[in-house]
Short mmCIF file of C-alpha atoms in Angstrom, two decimals:
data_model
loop_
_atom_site.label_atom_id
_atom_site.label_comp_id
_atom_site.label_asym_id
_atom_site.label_seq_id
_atom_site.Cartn_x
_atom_site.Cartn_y
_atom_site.Cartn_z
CA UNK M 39 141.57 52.17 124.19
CA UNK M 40 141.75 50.80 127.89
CA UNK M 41 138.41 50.01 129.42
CA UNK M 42 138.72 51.00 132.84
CA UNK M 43 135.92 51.18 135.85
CA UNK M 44 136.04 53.09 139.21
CA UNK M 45 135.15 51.30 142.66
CA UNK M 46 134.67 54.37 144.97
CA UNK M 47 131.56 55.17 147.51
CA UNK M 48 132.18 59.26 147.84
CA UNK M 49 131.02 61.65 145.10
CA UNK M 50 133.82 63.98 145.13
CA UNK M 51 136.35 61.30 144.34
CA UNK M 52 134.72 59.82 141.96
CA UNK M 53 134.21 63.31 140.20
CA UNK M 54 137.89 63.73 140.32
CA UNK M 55 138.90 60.10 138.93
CA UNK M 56 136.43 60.71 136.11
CA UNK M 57 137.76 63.82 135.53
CA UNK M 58 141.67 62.45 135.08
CA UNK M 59 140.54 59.79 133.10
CA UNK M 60 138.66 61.95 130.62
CA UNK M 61 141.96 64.27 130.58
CA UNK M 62 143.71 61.10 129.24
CA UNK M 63 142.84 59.96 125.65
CA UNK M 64 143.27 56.53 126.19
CA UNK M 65 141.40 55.67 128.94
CA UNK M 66 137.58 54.72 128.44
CA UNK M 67 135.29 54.98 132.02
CA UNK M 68 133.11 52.17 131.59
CA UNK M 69 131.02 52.14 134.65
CA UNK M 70 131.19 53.50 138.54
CA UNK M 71 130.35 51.67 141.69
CA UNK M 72 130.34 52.32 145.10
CA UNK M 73 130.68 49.21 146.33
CA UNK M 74 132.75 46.68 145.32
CA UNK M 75 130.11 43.48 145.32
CA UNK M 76 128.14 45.17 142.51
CA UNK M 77 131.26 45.94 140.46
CA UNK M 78 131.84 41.60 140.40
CA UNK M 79 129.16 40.13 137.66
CA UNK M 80 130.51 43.39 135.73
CA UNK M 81 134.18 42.28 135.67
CA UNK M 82 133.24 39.13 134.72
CA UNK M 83 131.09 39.73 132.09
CA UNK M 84 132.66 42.50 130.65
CA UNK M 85 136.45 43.05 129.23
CA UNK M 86 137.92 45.62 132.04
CA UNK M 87 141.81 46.45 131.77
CA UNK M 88 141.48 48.16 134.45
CA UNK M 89 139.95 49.18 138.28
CA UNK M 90 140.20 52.52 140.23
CA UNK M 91 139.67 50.84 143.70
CA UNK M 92 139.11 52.50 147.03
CA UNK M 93 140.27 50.39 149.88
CA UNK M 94 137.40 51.73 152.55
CA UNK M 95 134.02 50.61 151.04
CA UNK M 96 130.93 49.55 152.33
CA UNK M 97 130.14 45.95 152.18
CA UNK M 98 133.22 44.25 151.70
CA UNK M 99 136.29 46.47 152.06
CA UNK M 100 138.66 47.14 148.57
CA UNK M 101 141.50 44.92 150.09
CA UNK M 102 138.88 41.96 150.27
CA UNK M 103 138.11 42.73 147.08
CA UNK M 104 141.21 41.97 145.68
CA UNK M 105 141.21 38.54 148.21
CA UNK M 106 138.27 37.35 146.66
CA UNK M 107 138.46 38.17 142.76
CA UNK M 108 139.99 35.83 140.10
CA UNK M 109 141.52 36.82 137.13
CA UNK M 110 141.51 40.65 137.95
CA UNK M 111 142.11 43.37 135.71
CA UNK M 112 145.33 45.91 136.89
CA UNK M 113 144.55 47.78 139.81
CA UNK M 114 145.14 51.08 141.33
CA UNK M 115 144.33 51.76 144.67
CA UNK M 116 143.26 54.95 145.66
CA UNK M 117 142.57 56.02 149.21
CA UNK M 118 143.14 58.45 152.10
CA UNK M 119 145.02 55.85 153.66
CA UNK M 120 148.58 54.70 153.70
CA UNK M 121 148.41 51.84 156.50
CA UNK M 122 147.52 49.19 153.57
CA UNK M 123 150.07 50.12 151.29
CA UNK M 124 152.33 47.28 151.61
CA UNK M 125 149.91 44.76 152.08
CA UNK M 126 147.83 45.65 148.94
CA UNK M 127 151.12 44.90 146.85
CA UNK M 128 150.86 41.62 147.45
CA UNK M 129 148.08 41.24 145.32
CA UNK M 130 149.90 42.82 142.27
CA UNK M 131 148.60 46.37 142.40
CA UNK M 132 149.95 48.98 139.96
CA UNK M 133 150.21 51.75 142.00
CA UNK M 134 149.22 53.07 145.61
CA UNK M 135 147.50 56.81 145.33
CA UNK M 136 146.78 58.78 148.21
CA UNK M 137 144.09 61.00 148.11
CA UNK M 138 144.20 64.30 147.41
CA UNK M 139 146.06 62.83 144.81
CA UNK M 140 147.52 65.55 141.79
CA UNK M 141 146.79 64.61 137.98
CA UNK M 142 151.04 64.57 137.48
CA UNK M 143 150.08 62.02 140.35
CA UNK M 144 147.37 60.07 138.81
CA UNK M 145 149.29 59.88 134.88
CA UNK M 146 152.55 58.78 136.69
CA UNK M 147 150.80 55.69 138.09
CA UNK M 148 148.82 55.12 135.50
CA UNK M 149 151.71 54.65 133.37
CA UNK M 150 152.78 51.93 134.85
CA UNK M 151 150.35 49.47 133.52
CA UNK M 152 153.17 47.71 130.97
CA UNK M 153 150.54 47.30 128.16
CA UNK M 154 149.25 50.89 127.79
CA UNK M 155 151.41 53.51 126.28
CA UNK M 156 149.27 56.39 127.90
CA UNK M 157 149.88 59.50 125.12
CA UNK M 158 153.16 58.23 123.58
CA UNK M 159 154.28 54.47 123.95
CA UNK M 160 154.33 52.06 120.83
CA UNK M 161 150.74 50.87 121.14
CA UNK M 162 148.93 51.78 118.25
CA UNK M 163 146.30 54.56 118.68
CA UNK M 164 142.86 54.81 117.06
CA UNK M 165 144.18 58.71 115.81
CA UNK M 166 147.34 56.06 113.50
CA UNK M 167 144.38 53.96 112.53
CA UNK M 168 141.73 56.09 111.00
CA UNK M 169 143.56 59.71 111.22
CA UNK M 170 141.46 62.34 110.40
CA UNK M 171 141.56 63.55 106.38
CA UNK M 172 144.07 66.19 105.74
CA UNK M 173 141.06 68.89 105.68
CA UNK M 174 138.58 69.29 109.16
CA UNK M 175 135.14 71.62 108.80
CA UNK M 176 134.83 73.44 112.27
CA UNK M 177 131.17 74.70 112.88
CA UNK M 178 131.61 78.08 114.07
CA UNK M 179 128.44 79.60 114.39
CA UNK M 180 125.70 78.37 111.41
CA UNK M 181 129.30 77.89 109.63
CA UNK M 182 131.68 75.71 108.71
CA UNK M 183 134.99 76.41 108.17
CA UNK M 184 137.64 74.09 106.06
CA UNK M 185 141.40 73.81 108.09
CA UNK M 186 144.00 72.07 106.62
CA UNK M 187 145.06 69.82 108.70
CA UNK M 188 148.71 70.20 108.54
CA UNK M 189 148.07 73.83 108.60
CA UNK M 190 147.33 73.40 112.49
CA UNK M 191 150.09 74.72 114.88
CA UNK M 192 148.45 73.69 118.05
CA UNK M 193 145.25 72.73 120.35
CA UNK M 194 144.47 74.43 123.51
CA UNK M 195 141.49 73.53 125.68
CA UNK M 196 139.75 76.16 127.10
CA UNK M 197 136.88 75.38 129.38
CA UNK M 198 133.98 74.07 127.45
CA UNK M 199 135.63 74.32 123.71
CA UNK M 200 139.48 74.10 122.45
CA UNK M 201 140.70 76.69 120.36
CA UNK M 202 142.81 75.59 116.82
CA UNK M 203 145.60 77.30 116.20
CA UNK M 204 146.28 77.78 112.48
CA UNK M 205 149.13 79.67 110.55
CA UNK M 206 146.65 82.34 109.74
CA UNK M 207 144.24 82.17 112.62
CA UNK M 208 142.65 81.24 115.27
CA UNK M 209 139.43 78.97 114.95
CA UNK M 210 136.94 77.75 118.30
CA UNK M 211 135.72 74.46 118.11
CA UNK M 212 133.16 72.77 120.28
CA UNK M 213 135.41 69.57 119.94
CA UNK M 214 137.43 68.50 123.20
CA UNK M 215 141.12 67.92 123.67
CA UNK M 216 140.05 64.70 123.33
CA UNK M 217 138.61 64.54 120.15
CA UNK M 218 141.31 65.94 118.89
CA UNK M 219 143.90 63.55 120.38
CA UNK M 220 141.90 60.46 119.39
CA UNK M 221 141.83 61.75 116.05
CA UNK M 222 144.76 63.05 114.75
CA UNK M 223 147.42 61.49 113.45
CA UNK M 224 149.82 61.09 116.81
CA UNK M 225 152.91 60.80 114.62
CA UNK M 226 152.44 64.08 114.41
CA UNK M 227 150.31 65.77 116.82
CA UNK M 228 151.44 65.08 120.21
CA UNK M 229 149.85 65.84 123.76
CA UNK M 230 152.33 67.74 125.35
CA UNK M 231 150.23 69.08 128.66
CA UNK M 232 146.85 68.79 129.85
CA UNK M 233 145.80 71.97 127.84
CA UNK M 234 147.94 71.47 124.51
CA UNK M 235 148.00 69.56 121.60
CA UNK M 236 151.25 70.01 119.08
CA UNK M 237 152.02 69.56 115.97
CA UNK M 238 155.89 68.67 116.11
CA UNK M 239 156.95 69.78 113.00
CA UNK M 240 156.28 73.31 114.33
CA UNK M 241 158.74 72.77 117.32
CA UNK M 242 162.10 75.25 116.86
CA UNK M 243 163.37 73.96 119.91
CA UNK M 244 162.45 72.75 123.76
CA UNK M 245 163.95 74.55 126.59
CA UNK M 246 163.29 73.15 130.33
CA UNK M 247 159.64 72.79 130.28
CA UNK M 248 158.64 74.50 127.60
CA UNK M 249 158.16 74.51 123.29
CA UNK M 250 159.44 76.90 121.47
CA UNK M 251 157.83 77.17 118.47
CA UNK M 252 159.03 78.43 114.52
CA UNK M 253 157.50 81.79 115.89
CA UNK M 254 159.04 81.86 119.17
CA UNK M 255 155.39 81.52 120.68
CA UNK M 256 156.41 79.17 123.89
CA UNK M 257 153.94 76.35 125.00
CA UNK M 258 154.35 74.55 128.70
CA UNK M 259 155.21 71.28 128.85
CA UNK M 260 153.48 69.34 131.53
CA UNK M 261 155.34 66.73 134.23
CA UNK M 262 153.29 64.00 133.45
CA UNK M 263 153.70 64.21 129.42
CA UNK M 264 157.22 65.57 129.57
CA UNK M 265 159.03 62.04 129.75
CA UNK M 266 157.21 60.69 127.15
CA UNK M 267 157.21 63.64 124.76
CA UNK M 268 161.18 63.84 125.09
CA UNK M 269 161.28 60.09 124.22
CA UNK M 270 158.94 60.76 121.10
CA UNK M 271 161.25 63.67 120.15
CA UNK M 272 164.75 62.24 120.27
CA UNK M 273 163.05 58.84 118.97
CA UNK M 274 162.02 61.14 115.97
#
């Protein structure tokens, strides 16, 4: 898991970082400033892989910020502003987003970081660790209802629950995408948009950016996972 915190003064922004870094499974928000002085005792006295760092702050301004701090985590700026773009790569930053920034956008430079493996890469996962057993109990009302595992097709998130997709049915579960991605085996059940979790082995074959599955049901693929799920899949 990558401990990351945001530096950013205006609510909406921050809403939207914490919102792309709860789509991705391995990314864990540690804390949010909005200023970039109160963000420094936290660096050091915490273990932070990584900052979300506006450039226009109050107090000191994110570009100072990166002047100033030692041993800094990875960076990615993210501002309305392109004038500081070259400048800011001078102090190793990842990536340069401009706001409004898309979540294809925010994966793509996220991905960069060489260490993390967002979704796909070799770094072990805490769903190859301690998977999930091969049965699940889903509360569904004052119920709870045993799934085999490999009896799941796929996971699709739908607002404020994610509906499992089993060879017989379908089951709702109060569970996020999340969840599900940190805890399944990822050998085997990939993230394959931000909606959909698969389970490869039901893949009858990919065409352009979508799954086609043993049923011919068809599943998107999303540009930010596609790269990285076509890697899996010819890897496999």
């Amino acid at each position: 898991m990558i401990q990351c915190i945001i530096i950013e003064d205006q609510p909406p922004a921050q809403r939207v970082l914490k919102k792309y870094i709860a789509d991705i499974g391995n990314l864990d928000l540690k804390a949010t400033f909005t200023d970039a002085l109160s963000a420094i005792d936290f660096i050091k006295s915490e273990k932070i892989d990584l900052i979300f760092l506006d450039i226009h702050l109050p107090k000191i301004s994110g570009i100072e910020f990166l002047k100033v701090i030692k041993h800094k985590p990875s960076v990615i700026l993210t501002t309305a502003f392109s004038d500081y773009a070259l400048e800011s790569y001078d102090f190793g930053v990842i990536d340069y987003l401009l706001k409004p920034f898309s979540f294809e956008r925010f994966v793509q430079a996220v991905n960069k970081i060489p260490r993390l493996g967002i979704d796909f890469i070799a770094e072990k996962t805490l769903a190859e660790k301690n998977p999930l057993s091969d049965v699940v109990f889903i509360k569904s009302g004052y119920e709870h209802i045993k799934i085999e595992v490999e009896d799941i097709r796929f996971i699709r998130s739908d607002a404020d629950y994610t509906e499992i997709h089993t060879k017989k049915q379908k089951y709702l579960s109060q569970e996020t995408l999340r969840y599900w991605q940190e805890n399944l085996d990822t050998r085997k059940f990939i993230r394959i948009h931000k909606s959909y979790i698969l389970n490869i082995t039901e893949i009858y074959k990919i065409n352009a950016n979508q799954v086609i599955l043993e049923d011919k049901e068809t599943l998107p693929i999303g540009r930010a996972f596609k790269e990285g799920f076509m890697q899996l899949i010819i890897k496999e």
